[in-house]
Short mmCIF file of C-alpha atoms in Angstrom, two decimals:
data_model
loop_
_atom_site.label_atom_id
_atom_site.label_comp_id
_atom_site.label_asym_id
_atom_site.label_seq_id
_atom_site.Cartn_x
_atom_site.Cartn_y
_atom_site.Cartn_z
CA MET A 1 9.92 52.12 -30.91
CA ASP A 2 10.99 49.68 -28.21
CA GLY A 3 10.32 45.95 -28.24
CA SER A 4 11.14 45.48 -24.54
CA PHE A 5 8.41 45.47 -21.96
CA GLY A 6 7.95 44.47 -18.34
CA SER A 7 10.47 42.83 -16.05
CA SER A 8 13.36 40.78 -17.39
CA SER A 9 12.90 38.11 -14.72
CA GLY A 10 10.64 35.09 -14.74
CA LYS A 11 10.57 31.55 -16.00
CA ARG A 12 9.95 30.70 -19.61
CA LEU A 13 6.65 29.09 -20.36
CA THR A 14 6.36 25.39 -21.14
CA LYS A 15 3.59 23.47 -22.82
CA PHE A 16 2.64 22.13 -19.38
CA THR A 17 2.38 25.59 -17.73
CA VAL A 18 0.36 26.90 -20.68
CA GLU A 19 -2.13 24.04 -20.48
CA ALA A 20 -2.24 24.17 -16.69
CA ALA A 21 -3.13 27.86 -16.55
CA ARG A 22 -6.63 28.08 -15.10
CA PRO A 23 -9.16 30.93 -15.51
CA ARG A 24 -9.78 33.43 -12.73
CA GLU A 25 -12.49 36.01 -12.09
CA GLN A 26 -10.37 38.56 -13.96
CA GLN A 27 -8.22 37.93 -17.01
CA TYR A 28 -4.48 37.73 -16.37
CA GLU A 29 -1.24 37.31 -18.28
CA LEU A 30 1.76 35.02 -18.01
CA SER A 31 5.06 36.31 -19.36
CA ASP A 32 7.35 34.02 -21.34
CA GLY A 33 10.44 34.49 -19.18
CA GLY A 34 9.93 38.24 -18.86
CA SER A 35 9.84 38.66 -22.66
CA PRO A 36 7.21 40.75 -24.49
CA LEU A 37 5.38 37.51 -25.38
CA ARG A 38 2.42 36.97 -23.06
CA LEU A 39 -0.19 34.27 -22.61
CA VAL A 40 -3.54 35.92 -21.85
CA VAL A 41 -5.97 33.76 -19.85
CA PHE A 42 -9.60 34.91 -19.94
CA PRO A 43 -12.33 34.19 -17.33
CA SER A 44 -14.06 32.06 -19.96
CA GLY A 45 -11.02 29.74 -20.08
CA ASN A 46 -9.96 30.88 -23.54
CA LYS A 47 -6.29 31.71 -24.04
CA SER A 48 -4.46 33.83 -26.57
CA TRP A 49 -0.97 35.10 -27.35
CA THR A 50 -0.03 38.76 -27.37
CA VAL A 51 3.13 40.83 -27.67
CA ARG A 52 3.40 43.97 -25.59
CA PHE A 53 5.71 46.76 -26.68
CA ARG A 54 6.16 50.52 -26.44
CA VAL A 55 5.92 53.20 -29.10
CA GLY A 56 7.56 56.20 -27.43
CA SER A 57 5.88 56.47 -24.06
CA ARG A 58 2.75 54.59 -25.11
CA THR A 59 2.13 50.89 -24.53
CA ARG A 60 0.82 48.84 -27.43
CA LYS A 61 -0.50 45.30 -27.66
CA LEU A 62 -0.45 43.03 -30.70
CA THR A 63 -2.62 39.92 -30.59
CA LEU A 64 -0.93 37.02 -32.37
CA GLY A 65 -3.61 34.34 -32.16
CA LYS A 66 -5.49 31.93 -29.93
CA TYR A 67 -4.10 28.92 -28.09
CA PRO A 68 -4.01 26.00 -28.90
CA ALA A 69 -4.51 26.94 -32.58
CA LEU A 70 -1.23 28.84 -32.21
CA SER A 71 1.19 26.67 -30.23
CA LEU A 72 3.84 27.97 -27.83
CA LYS A 73 6.58 27.37 -30.40
CA ALA A 74 4.63 29.09 -33.19
CA ALA A 75 3.81 31.99 -30.86
CA ARG A 76 7.51 32.53 -30.10
CA THR A 77 8.29 32.53 -33.81
CA ALA A 78 5.49 35.02 -34.54
CA ALA A 79 6.63 37.20 -31.62
CA GLY A 80 10.19 37.19 -32.96
CA ILE A 81 9.00 38.37 -36.38
CA ALA A 82 6.86 41.09 -34.84
CA LEU A 83 9.67 42.31 -32.59
CA GLY A 84 11.99 42.39 -35.58
CA ASP A 85 9.52 44.62 -37.42
CA ILE A 86 9.22 46.81 -34.34
CA ALA A 87 12.99 47.21 -34.16
CA LYS A 88 12.91 48.46 -37.77
CA GLY A 89 10.43 51.17 -36.81
CA SER A 90 7.11 49.66 -37.85
CA ASP A 91 4.01 49.34 -35.68
CA PRO A 92 2.39 45.93 -36.35
CA ALA A 93 -0.54 46.70 -33.99
CA ALA A 94 -1.39 49.83 -35.97
CA ALA A 95 -0.99 47.92 -39.23
CA LYS A 96 -3.37 45.22 -37.99
CA ARG A 97 -5.88 47.82 -36.86
CA GLU A 98 -5.68 49.53 -40.24
CA THR A 99 -6.28 46.21 -42.00
CA ARG A 100 -9.33 45.61 -39.83
CA GLU A 101 -10.65 49.09 -40.58
CA ARG A 102 -10.05 48.60 -44.29
CA LYS A 103 -12.17 45.46 -44.22
CA SER A 104 -15.08 47.54 -42.92
CA GLU A 105 -14.65 49.92 -45.86
CA THR A 106 -15.21 47.44 -48.65
CA VAL A 107 -17.56 48.38 -51.44
CA ARG A 108 -20.08 45.90 -50.05
CA ALA A 109 -19.97 47.39 -46.54
CA CYS A 110 -20.21 50.95 -47.85
CA VAL A 111 -23.19 50.17 -50.08
CA ASP A 112 -24.91 48.54 -47.11
CA ARG A 113 -24.31 51.63 -44.95
CA TYR A 114 -25.45 53.93 -47.75
CA ILE A 115 -28.73 52.05 -48.17
CA ARG A 116 -29.41 51.86 -44.41
CA GLN A 117 -28.30 55.35 -43.42
CA TRP A 118 -29.22 57.45 -46.45
CA GLN A 119 -31.60 55.75 -48.86
CA LYS A 120 -34.11 53.96 -46.63
CA PRO A 121 -34.87 56.94 -44.36
CA ARG A 122 -35.41 59.23 -47.37
CA ASN A 123 -36.34 57.24 -50.46
CA ARG A 124 -39.38 55.03 -51.01
CA THR A 125 -37.55 53.37 -53.92
CA ALA A 126 -34.51 52.44 -51.82
CA GLY A 127 -35.03 48.78 -52.78
CA GLU A 128 -34.55 49.60 -56.44
CA VAL A 129 -31.40 51.63 -55.68
CA GLU A 130 -30.02 48.74 -53.62
CA SER A 131 -30.80 46.23 -56.39
CA GLN A 132 -28.97 48.30 -59.02
CA LEU A 133 -25.93 49.00 -56.82
CA ASN A 134 -25.70 45.30 -55.98
CA ARG A 135 -25.80 44.42 -59.67
CA LEU A 136 -23.35 47.08 -60.78
CA LEU A 137 -20.91 47.16 -57.86
CA VAL A 138 -21.36 44.65 -55.06
CA ASN A 139 -21.65 41.55 -57.26
CA LYS A 140 -18.49 42.56 -59.16
CA ILE A 141 -16.18 44.37 -56.72
CA GLY A 142 -17.94 44.00 -53.37
CA GLY A 143 -14.86 42.72 -51.55
CA ARG A 144 -12.60 45.51 -52.75
CA ASP A 145 -11.58 48.47 -50.59
CA ILE A 146 -13.68 51.48 -51.57
CA ARG A 147 -10.51 53.60 -51.75
CA GLU A 148 -8.97 51.39 -54.42
CA ILE A 149 -11.68 51.89 -57.06
CA ALA A 150 -10.28 53.93 -59.95
CA PRO A 151 -12.36 56.05 -62.36
CA ARG A 152 -11.33 54.02 -65.39
CA GLU A 153 -12.34 50.74 -63.75
CA LEU A 154 -15.67 52.17 -62.65
CA ALA A 155 -16.32 53.47 -66.16
CA ARG A 156 -15.90 49.93 -67.52
CA LEU A 157 -18.33 48.55 -64.92
CA VAL A 158 -21.15 50.91 -65.89
CA LYS A 159 -20.47 50.99 -69.60
CA ASN A 160 -23.72 50.96 -71.61
CA GLU A 161 -25.81 51.63 -68.48
CA ASN A 162 -28.65 54.12 -68.74
CA ARG A 163 -28.55 57.61 -67.30
CA ASN A 164 -30.66 56.62 -64.31
CA ASN A 165 -28.32 53.87 -63.13
CA ILE A 166 -25.21 55.98 -63.69
CA GLY A 167 -26.86 58.62 -61.53
CA LYS A 168 -27.34 56.07 -58.74
CA VAL A 169 -23.63 55.18 -58.85
CA ARG A 170 -22.59 58.85 -58.88
CA HIS A 171 -24.80 59.63 -55.88
CA PHE A 172 -23.43 56.65 -53.92
CA PHE A 173 -19.80 57.67 -54.39
CA GLY A 174 -20.69 61.30 -53.64
CA TRP A 175 -22.11 60.11 -50.32
CA CYS A 176 -18.87 58.20 -49.67
CA VAL A 177 -16.93 61.47 -50.10
CA ARG A 178 -19.24 63.27 -47.66
CA GLN A 179 -18.72 60.44 -45.16
CA ASN A 180 -14.92 60.80 -45.53
CA LEU A 181 -14.65 57.21 -46.77
CA ILE A 182 -12.86 58.43 -49.89
CA ASP A 183 -11.20 61.73 -50.79
CA VAL A 184 -12.37 62.00 -54.39
CA SER A 185 -15.29 60.30 -56.14
CA PRO A 186 -14.20 57.93 -58.93
CA ALA A 187 -17.64 58.48 -60.43
CA ALA A 188 -17.25 62.24 -60.87
CA SER A 189 -16.52 61.95 -64.60
CA LEU A 190 -19.08 59.25 -65.37
CA HIS A 191 -21.57 60.21 -68.05
CA CYS A 192 -24.12 58.70 -70.39
CA ASP A 193 -23.78 59.39 -74.12
CA ASP A 194 -27.47 58.72 -74.75
CA PRO A 195 -29.43 61.89 -75.44
CA ILE A 196 -31.69 63.13 -72.66
CA VAL A 197 -35.21 62.04 -73.55
CA ARG A 198 -37.88 64.17 -71.97
CA ARG A 199 -41.33 62.65 -72.02
CA GLU A 200 -43.85 64.92 -73.73
CA ARG A 201 -46.69 62.47 -74.31
CA VAL A 202 -50.10 64.03 -73.78
CA LEU A 203 -53.19 61.97 -74.51
CA SER A 204 -55.58 63.50 -77.02
CA ASP A 205 -59.28 63.82 -76.27
CA ASN A 206 -59.96 60.87 -78.58
CA GLU A 207 -57.46 58.78 -76.62
CA LEU A 208 -58.98 59.92 -73.34
CA ARG A 209 -62.41 58.88 -74.63
CA ALA A 210 -61.02 55.47 -75.49
CA PHE A 211 -59.36 55.30 -72.07
CA LEU A 212 -62.58 56.10 -70.20
CA ALA A 213 -64.70 53.84 -72.43
CA SER A 214 -62.31 50.93 -71.79
CA LEU A 215 -62.46 51.11 -68.00
CA PRO A 216 -65.76 49.24 -67.54
CA ASP A 217 -64.27 46.33 -69.49
CA MET A 218 -61.28 46.29 -67.14
CA GLY A 219 -63.47 45.25 -64.23
CA GLU A 220 -62.87 46.13 -60.60
CA PRO A 221 -60.72 47.21 -58.94
CA TRP A 222 -58.72 48.23 -62.03
CA ALA A 223 -61.47 50.42 -63.49
CA SER A 224 -61.59 52.47 -60.26
CA VAL A 225 -57.81 52.55 -59.82
CA TYR A 226 -57.15 53.95 -63.28
CA GLU A 227 -60.04 56.40 -63.19
CA LEU A 228 -58.95 57.74 -59.79
CA ILE A 229 -55.40 58.21 -61.10
CA ALA A 230 -56.80 60.21 -64.01
CA LEU A 231 -59.26 62.29 -61.95
CA THR A 232 -56.76 63.24 -59.21
CA ALA A 233 -53.67 63.62 -61.44
CA GLN A 234 -51.59 61.96 -58.72
CA ARG A 235 -48.82 59.40 -59.04
CA ARG A 236 -49.69 55.78 -59.65
CA SER A 237 -48.00 54.57 -56.46
CA GLU A 238 -49.73 57.23 -54.36
CA VAL A 239 -53.15 56.06 -55.55
CA ALA A 240 -52.35 52.35 -55.42
CA GLU A 241 -50.98 52.53 -51.85
CA ALA A 242 -53.62 54.92 -50.46
CA LYS A 243 -55.07 54.05 -47.06
CA ARG A 244 -58.74 54.63 -46.22
CA ARG A 245 -57.82 56.86 -43.28
CA GLU A 246 -56.24 59.36 -45.69
CA PHE A 247 -59.66 60.33 -47.07
CA ASP A 248 -62.00 62.86 -45.49
CA LEU A 249 -65.32 62.08 -47.15
CA SER A 250 -67.17 64.98 -45.52
CA ALA A 251 -64.61 67.51 -46.75
CA GLY A 252 -64.11 65.72 -50.07
CA THR A 253 -60.32 65.66 -49.69
CA TRP A 254 -57.51 63.15 -49.75
CA THR A 255 -54.33 63.90 -47.78
CA ILE A 256 -51.26 62.02 -48.98
CA PRO A 257 -49.01 61.81 -45.90
CA ARG A 258 -45.45 63.06 -46.01
CA ASP A 259 -43.95 59.58 -45.76
CA ARG A 260 -45.75 58.49 -48.94
CA ALA A 261 -45.35 61.62 -51.04
CA LYS A 262 -42.45 61.52 -53.47
CA ASN A 263 -41.09 64.93 -52.48
CA ASP A 264 -41.37 64.35 -48.70
CA LYS A 265 -44.19 66.88 -48.39
CA ALA A 266 -47.76 66.09 -47.30
CA HIS A 267 -50.25 66.91 -50.02
CA VAL A 268 -54.00 67.68 -49.97
CA VAL A 269 -55.94 66.56 -53.05
CA HIS A 270 -59.46 67.76 -53.80
CA LEU A 271 -61.88 65.02 -54.88
CA CYS A 272 -64.38 65.96 -57.57
CA ASP A 273 -67.81 64.33 -57.43
CA ARG A 274 -66.82 61.31 -59.49
CA ALA A 275 -63.58 60.77 -57.55
CA LEU A 276 -65.54 60.93 -54.30
CA GLU A 277 -67.98 58.30 -55.64
CA ILE A 278 -65.07 55.97 -56.40
CA VAL A 279 -63.58 56.35 -52.92
CA LYS A 280 -66.95 55.80 -51.20
CA ALA A 281 -67.49 52.63 -53.22
CA GLN A 282 -64.29 51.05 -51.84
CA ARG A 283 -65.83 49.74 -48.66
CA GLY A 284 -63.90 47.94 -45.97
CA ASN A 285 -64.06 47.27 -42.25
CA ASP A 286 -60.49 48.31 -41.55
CA PRO A 287 -60.04 52.12 -41.60
CA ASP A 288 -56.27 51.62 -41.71
CA GLY A 289 -56.52 49.23 -44.65
CA PHE A 290 -55.61 49.98 -48.23
CA LEU A 291 -58.24 51.60 -50.42
CA PHE A 292 -57.28 49.08 -53.10
CA PRO A 293 -56.00 46.00 -51.24
CA ALA A 294 -54.18 43.17 -52.94
CA SER A 295 -56.44 40.69 -54.68
CA ASN A 296 -57.21 37.21 -53.35
CA ASP A 297 -56.97 38.43 -49.75
CA GLY A 298 -53.24 38.98 -50.14
CA GLU A 299 -51.31 41.37 -47.95
CA GLY A 300 -50.43 44.87 -49.06
CA ALA A 301 -51.78 47.08 -51.81
CA ILE A 302 -52.90 46.20 -55.30
CA SER A 303 -50.18 45.11 -57.73
CA GLY A 304 -49.93 43.82 -61.28
CA PHE A 305 -49.99 47.14 -63.14
CA SER A 306 -47.90 45.82 -66.01
CA LYS A 307 -50.41 43.17 -67.07
CA ALA A 308 -53.34 45.50 -66.44
CA LYS A 309 -51.76 48.22 -68.59
CA THR A 310 -51.22 45.76 -71.46
CA ARG A 311 -54.89 44.85 -71.31
CA LEU A 312 -55.91 48.52 -71.11
CA ASP A 313 -53.87 49.34 -74.22
CA ARG A 314 -55.55 46.53 -76.12
CA LEU A 315 -59.02 47.74 -75.10
CA MET A 316 -58.19 51.35 -75.94
CA LEU A 317 -56.95 50.45 -79.41
CA ALA A 318 -60.15 48.49 -80.03
CA LYS A 319 -62.22 51.52 -78.95
CA LEU A 320 -60.21 53.83 -81.21
CA LYS A 321 -60.73 51.51 -84.18
CA GLU A 322 -64.43 51.26 -83.37
CA ALA A 323 -64.72 55.05 -83.31
CA ALA A 324 -62.86 55.30 -86.61
CA ARG A 325 -65.23 52.82 -88.20
CA ALA A 326 -68.20 54.84 -86.96
CA ARG A 327 -66.73 57.95 -88.59
CA GLY A 328 -66.25 56.11 -91.87
CA ASP A 329 -62.45 55.98 -91.53
CA ASP A 330 -60.28 52.93 -92.12
CA PRO A 331 -59.80 51.30 -88.68
CA GLU A 332 -56.64 49.54 -89.89
CA ARG A 333 -54.94 52.90 -90.17
CA ILE A 334 -55.56 53.64 -86.51
CA ASP A 335 -52.73 53.20 -84.01
CA LEU A 336 -52.21 53.92 -80.32
CA PRO A 337 -48.76 55.46 -79.72
CA ALA A 338 -46.97 54.14 -76.63
CA TRP A 339 -47.92 55.85 -73.38
CA VAL A 340 -47.39 55.31 -69.68
CA ILE A 341 -49.66 55.93 -66.71
CA HIS A 342 -47.57 58.93 -65.66
CA ASP A 343 -48.64 60.62 -68.89
CA LEU A 344 -52.09 61.07 -67.35
CA ARG A 345 -50.56 63.63 -64.97
CA ARG A 346 -49.02 65.55 -67.85
CA THR A 347 -52.31 65.36 -69.74
CA ALA A 348 -54.22 66.75 -66.76
CA ALA A 349 -51.65 69.51 -66.21
CA THR A 350 -51.83 70.47 -69.89
CA ALA A 351 -55.62 70.61 -69.79
CA MET A 352 -55.59 72.79 -66.66
CA ALA A 353 -53.08 75.20 -68.19
CA ALA A 354 -55.19 75.35 -71.37
CA ARG A 355 -58.08 76.51 -69.19
CA ASN A 356 -55.96 79.42 -67.93
CA PHE A 357 -55.10 78.02 -64.53
CA PRO A 358 -51.72 79.55 -63.54
CA ILE A 359 -48.68 77.30 -63.62
CA HIS A 360 -48.08 77.75 -59.88
CA VAL A 361 -51.57 76.34 -59.22
CA VAL A 362 -51.03 73.42 -61.59
CA GLU A 363 -47.71 72.59 -59.95
CA ARG A 364 -49.37 72.64 -56.53
CA VAL A 365 -52.02 70.23 -57.85
CA LEU A 366 -49.22 67.88 -58.95
CA ASN A 367 -47.32 68.44 -55.66
CA HIS A 368 -44.24 69.60 -57.51
CA VAL A 369 -41.65 71.50 -55.47
CA ALA A 370 -38.79 71.74 -57.96
CA GLY A 371 -40.48 73.72 -60.73
CA SER A 372 -39.60 77.25 -61.76
CA THR A 373 -42.50 78.68 -59.78
CA THR A 374 -42.27 76.56 -56.63
CA GLY A 375 -38.59 75.78 -56.18
CA GLY A 376 -35.63 77.64 -54.68
CA LEU A 377 -36.37 80.81 -52.73
CA ILE A 378 -40.02 80.72 -53.75
CA ALA A 379 -40.39 77.34 -52.02
CA VAL A 380 -39.00 78.92 -48.84
CA TYR A 381 -40.97 82.16 -48.79
CA GLN A 382 -44.16 81.36 -50.71
CA ARG A 383 -46.21 79.25 -48.32
CA HIS A 384 -49.67 79.93 -49.74
CA GLU A 385 -51.09 76.59 -50.88
CA TYR A 386 -53.77 77.89 -53.31
CA LEU A 387 -56.26 75.31 -52.02
CA ALA A 388 -59.30 77.04 -53.52
CA GLU A 389 -57.61 77.42 -56.90
CA ARG A 390 -56.46 73.80 -56.84
CA ARG A 391 -60.03 72.70 -56.12
CA GLU A 392 -61.26 74.69 -59.13
CA ALA A 393 -58.57 73.23 -61.38
CA LEU A 394 -59.38 69.62 -60.45
CA GLU A 395 -63.13 70.29 -60.73
CA ALA A 396 -62.58 71.67 -64.24
CA TRP A 397 -60.49 68.65 -65.16
CA GLY A 398 -63.13 66.28 -63.77
CA THR A 399 -65.84 68.10 -65.73
CA HIS A 400 -63.79 67.72 -68.90
CA LEU A 401 -63.41 63.96 -68.39
CA LYS A 402 -67.12 63.62 -67.66
CA ALA A 403 -67.97 65.46 -70.91
CA LEU A 404 -65.77 63.03 -72.85
CA GLN A 405 -67.89 60.16 -71.57
CA SER A 406 -71.21 61.59 -72.76
#
C-alpha cells in the first residue's frame, strides 16, 4: 500500500488559495504541494478534503471532510494520520466504506427492509408483525448492527413472550440469513415453554340457538355481519372487508379475491338462500364499496368487533338462561364458556363432517390448503375444486341453522 500519489511538484495550499478557489463547470482538485492531500472544488461551490493513495495498482480516495468545517490545518493533520495508517498496511477508505455499510445493516434498517420487501407484499397482517418487531427489537436494539446480536441476548429480549411473537422474531432472523445479512440466525434456538394450546371449541346446538336468537337484538349491521359469518363459515376479516363487486347475485356466489384470502388463493363461496337475502339487503350506490361500510359515514369497512362481541356474549347468556328457565332448570347454573368468532368456522366444519361430507370437501369450503387432504403433493396435483359438493355442504349447514331458529 503506497501513500504517494500524483506529481511531487506544486505549491502548498494556503488559506487564501483555498478560499479563492472558484467553482467551474466540472469539479476539480488542488493538490497541497503535490502531496496526497487534495482540495476538491465542486460545481456547486462546495469544497471538501480528500486523500488519494494507491493499494497495489488501484487508486483509492478517502474523503476527510468538508471545508470550512475542516480547516486546512486540520485537514493536513487528518491526512497525516491516514497516511500513517496506510503505511502500516491498512486501508482507511475500505474501513470507512465498511462502517457506512454496517450502518445500513442495523436492526432497525433490517426490520424496515423485511417489512417492506417480505411482509407487506405477502401478509395482510404485516402491520401487526411490524408492531411486534418494533416493540421487541427496534425499540430496544434498533441501532445495533444485526451481526452483533447474540442468541443469549435475544433470548433475554423475548423472555416470557408468547409462541406467536417468538415465531415472528424467528422468521425475521431467518429472512436475514436468506438475505446474507447474517451467517447464522441468533433466533434458531428460541422456544416457548408454554404448552401448545389447540382451540377445540365447538358451539353446541343450544349455544347456536342462543347465538341466532340474539342477533335481532344486536341491530344492524352487526346482526347481518355475524349471521353471514356463521352461514358462510368464512373468516371474520373476509366477511367484514367484503366488497359488493365480489358477489354474483344471479349465481348466488361470493368470490373472495386472492389478495384478501388468507392463503393467497381466490375462493368461491356458495350463498344459501338466507345468506343471499343478507347480501341483497346491503344496498349501496357504489359497486366497489364495502358490503358493510364503517358506521357514521367513516372510511373503510366495519370495525368494533371487540365491543360487539362482548354485547353478543351478554345477549347469548341471557337467552341460555331464559331457555333454562323455560325447561324448569335453574338459570343461575347456566354459563357460557368463552368462545371466539373463529369458532363458528370449526362449528360449521364439524357439522358438515357429521353429515358425512368428506374432509376434502369441508377443507375446500374453509379454503384450507395446508390440511392433510389438500396440502403437499395433493395441493399440486389435485385441482378439482368440488364446487357442487361444497354447495351441498353449505346448503346443509344453512338448513341446520334455519331449523335451530324455528
